mmCIF file of C-alpha atoms in Angstrom:
data_model
loop_
_atom_site.group_PDB
_atom_site.id
_atom_site.type_symbol
_atom_site.label_atom_id
_atom_site.label_comp_id
_atom_site.label_asym_id
_atom_site.label_seq_id
_atom_site.Cartn_x
_atom_site.Cartn_y
_atom_site.Cartn_z
ATOM 1 C CA MET J 9 63.442 42.708 -28.391
ATOM 2 C CA GLY J 10 61.986 40.353 -30.992
ATOM 3 C CA PHE J 11 64.101 37.398 -29.473
ATOM 4 C CA SER J 12 62.458 34.114 -28.157
ATOM 5 C CA SER J 13 64.545 32.739 -25.894
ATOM 6 C CA THR J 14 62.540 29.458 -26.315
ATOM 7 C CA VAL J 15 64.971 29.345 -30.017
ATOM 8 C CA CYS J 16 67.849 28.519 -27.908
ATOM 9 C CA TYR J 17 66.229 25.056 -26.830
ATOM 10 C CA ARG J 18 65.346 23.859 -30.453
ATOM 11 C CA ASN J 19 66.759 20.747 -31.782
ATOM 12 C CA GLU J 20 67.744 20.139 -35.534
ATOM 13 C CA VAL J 21 63.819 19.116 -35.922
ATOM 14 C CA GLY J 22 62.451 22.185 -34.382
ATOM 15 C CA LYS J 23 64.815 24.709 -36.364
ATOM 16 C CA ILE J 24 63.502 22.635 -39.618
ATOM 17 C CA LEU J 25 60.245 22.609 -38.360
ATOM 18 C CA ALA J 26 60.598 26.675 -38.124
ATOM 19 C CA LYS J 27 61.980 27.129 -41.562
ATOM 20 C CA LEU J 28 59.275 25.409 -42.957
ATOM 21 C CA ARG J 29 56.711 27.577 -41.424
ATOM 22 C CA VAL J 30 58.913 30.846 -42.447
ATOM 23 C CA ASP J 31 58.872 29.291 -45.918
ATOM 24 C CA PHE J 32 55.132 28.440 -46.019
ATOM 25 C CA GLY J 33 53.872 31.283 -44.055
ATOM 26 C CA GLU J 34 52.213 29.071 -41.254
ATOM 27 C CA SER J 35 51.493 29.192 -37.776
ATOM 28 C CA GLN J 36 52.457 26.889 -35.391
ATOM 29 C CA THR J 37 48.862 25.899 -35.440
ATOM 30 C CA ARG J 38 48.336 25.736 -38.974
ATOM 31 C CA GLN J 39 51.633 23.408 -39.355
ATOM 32 C CA ALA J 40 50.198 21.259 -36.381
ATOM 33 C CA GLU J 41 46.970 20.791 -38.436
ATOM 34 C CA ARG J 42 48.805 20.603 -41.723
ATOM 35 C CA LEU J 43 50.957 17.514 -40.088
ATOM 36 C CA GLY J 44 48.086 15.971 -38.259
ATOM 37 C CA TYR J 45 49.557 16.604 -34.352
ATOM 38 C CA ASN J 46 49.099 18.912 -31.860
ATOM 39 C CA ALA J 47 50.797 22.035 -31.684
ATOM 40 C CA SER J 48 51.691 21.370 -28.059
ATOM 41 C CA PHE J 49 53.205 18.131 -29.061
ATOM 42 C CA LEU J 50 55.138 19.434 -32.056
ATOM 43 C CA SER J 51 56.910 22.206 -29.468
ATOM 44 C CA LEU J 52 57.502 19.232 -27.077
ATOM 45 C CA VAL J 53 59.557 17.388 -29.991
ATOM 46 C CA SER J 54 61.182 20.732 -30.963
ATOM 47 C CA SER J 55 62.778 20.651 -27.513
ATOM 48 C CA ASP J 56 63.764 17.443 -27.388
ATOM 49 C CA ARG J 57 61.206 16.893 -24.508
ATOM 50 C CA ARG J 58 59.122 14.131 -26.814
ATOM 51 C CA GLY J 59 60.946 11.656 -29.313
ATOM 52 C CA PHE J 60 61.103 12.321 -33.014
ATOM 53 C CA SER J 61 59.095 9.621 -34.406
ATOM 54 C CA TYR J 62 59.438 8.056 -38.024
ATOM 55 C CA ASP J 63 55.500 9.029 -38.665
ATOM 56 C CA LEU J 64 56.305 12.987 -37.860
ATOM 57 C CA TYR J 65 59.477 12.403 -40.039
ATOM 58 C CA LYS J 66 56.798 10.742 -42.925
ATOM 59 C CA SER J 67 54.377 13.296 -42.552
ATOM 60 C CA ILE J 68 56.787 16.296 -43.012
ATOM 61 C CA MET J 69 58.635 14.737 -46.076
ATOM 62 C CA GLU J 70 54.780 14.100 -47.435
ATOM 63 C CA HIS J 71 53.246 17.544 -46.376
ATOM 64 C CA TYR J 72 56.246 19.770 -47.293
ATOM 65 C CA ALA J 73 57.532 17.843 -50.267
ATOM 66 C CA PRO J 74 59.770 18.988 -52.016
ATOM 67 C CA LYS J 75 61.029 21.495 -49.508
ATOM 68 C CA ALA J 76 61.692 18.834 -47.124
ATOM 69 C CA ALA J 77 64.092 16.826 -49.143
ATOM 70 C CA LEU J 78 66.613 19.666 -48.393
ATOM 71 C CA TYR J 79 66.142 18.628 -44.891
ATOM 72 C CA LYS J 80 66.110 15.320 -45.452
ATOM 73 C CA ASN J 81 69.322 13.958 -44.075
ATOM 74 C CA GLU J 82 69.210 15.861 -41.057
ATOM 75 C CA LEU J 83 65.653 14.762 -40.360
ATOM 76 C CA GLN J 84 66.925 10.981 -40.730
ATOM 77 C CA ALA J 85 69.941 11.717 -38.590
ATOM 78 C CA ALA J 86 67.292 12.878 -35.740
ATOM 79 C CA LEU J 87 65.238 9.473 -36.376
ATOM 80 C CA ILE J 88 68.935 7.340 -35.208
ATOM 81 C CA LYS J 89 70.266 7.947 -31.820
ATOM 82 C CA GLU J 90 73.947 8.469 -31.843
ATOM 83 C CA ASN J 91 74.300 5.429 -29.891
ATOM 84 C CA VAL J 92 72.402 3.646 -32.275
ATOM 85 C CA ARG J 93 73.962 4.840 -34.738
ATOM 86 C CA LYS J 94 77.623 3.897 -33.584
ATOM 87 C CA ARG J 95 76.435 0.220 -32.889
ATOM 88 C CA PHE J 96 75.664 0.073 -36.353
ATOM 89 C CA LEU J 97 78.785 1.390 -37.666
ATOM 90 C CA GLU J 98 80.760 -0.833 -35.509
ATOM 91 C CA VAL J 99 79.134 -3.899 -36.935
ATOM 92 C CA PHE J 100 78.327 -2.462 -40.275
ATOM 93 C CA PRO J 101 81.012 0.258 -41.417
ATOM 94 C CA ASN J 102 79.327 1.274 -44.515
ATOM 95 C CA ALA J 103 76.007 1.040 -43.448
ATOM 96 C CA THR J 104 73.819 4.210 -44.694
ATOM 97 C CA ALA J 105 71.031 6.175 -42.733
ATOM 98 C CA GLU J 106 68.343 4.320 -45.405
ATOM 99 C CA GLN J 107 69.529 0.750 -44.607
ATOM 100 C CA MET J 108 69.264 1.962 -40.725
ATOM 101 C CA ILE J 109 65.832 3.340 -40.887
ATOM 102 C CA TYR J 110 64.917 0.059 -42.680
ATOM 103 C CA VAL J 111 66.373 -2.091 -39.898
ATOM 104 C CA LEU J 112 64.647 0.048 -37.431
ATOM 105 C CA TYR J 113 61.384 0.990 -38.687
ATOM 106 C CA GLY J 114 61.163 -1.761 -41.671
ATOM 107 C CA VAL J 115 59.987 0.701 -43.743
ATOM 108 C CA LYS J 116 62.436 1.402 -47.414
ATOM 109 C CA GLU J 117 63.079 5.030 -48.257
#
């Protein structure tokens, strides 16, 4: 039928990785090579069976710039778990994603 049931299980990171693959005409294997990861690992991240890391975020932003910039907000949101975001906003109501990433990962966006 042309429909992959695994699409139903993709998180936001998985959807973005798929969009970038299509935009750049890449296979999953080629995308994994470009990003410096194993294709199986990217599949696990895409389906929430592995955590999305700052290093993977950085690699996506670096290797797919400027196209990846369109997805920056969604990728940053995936880096910050919802319960962590809520606690940040309780203490610092005006905290931005960049500020949260700085505190969590020690890097300035």
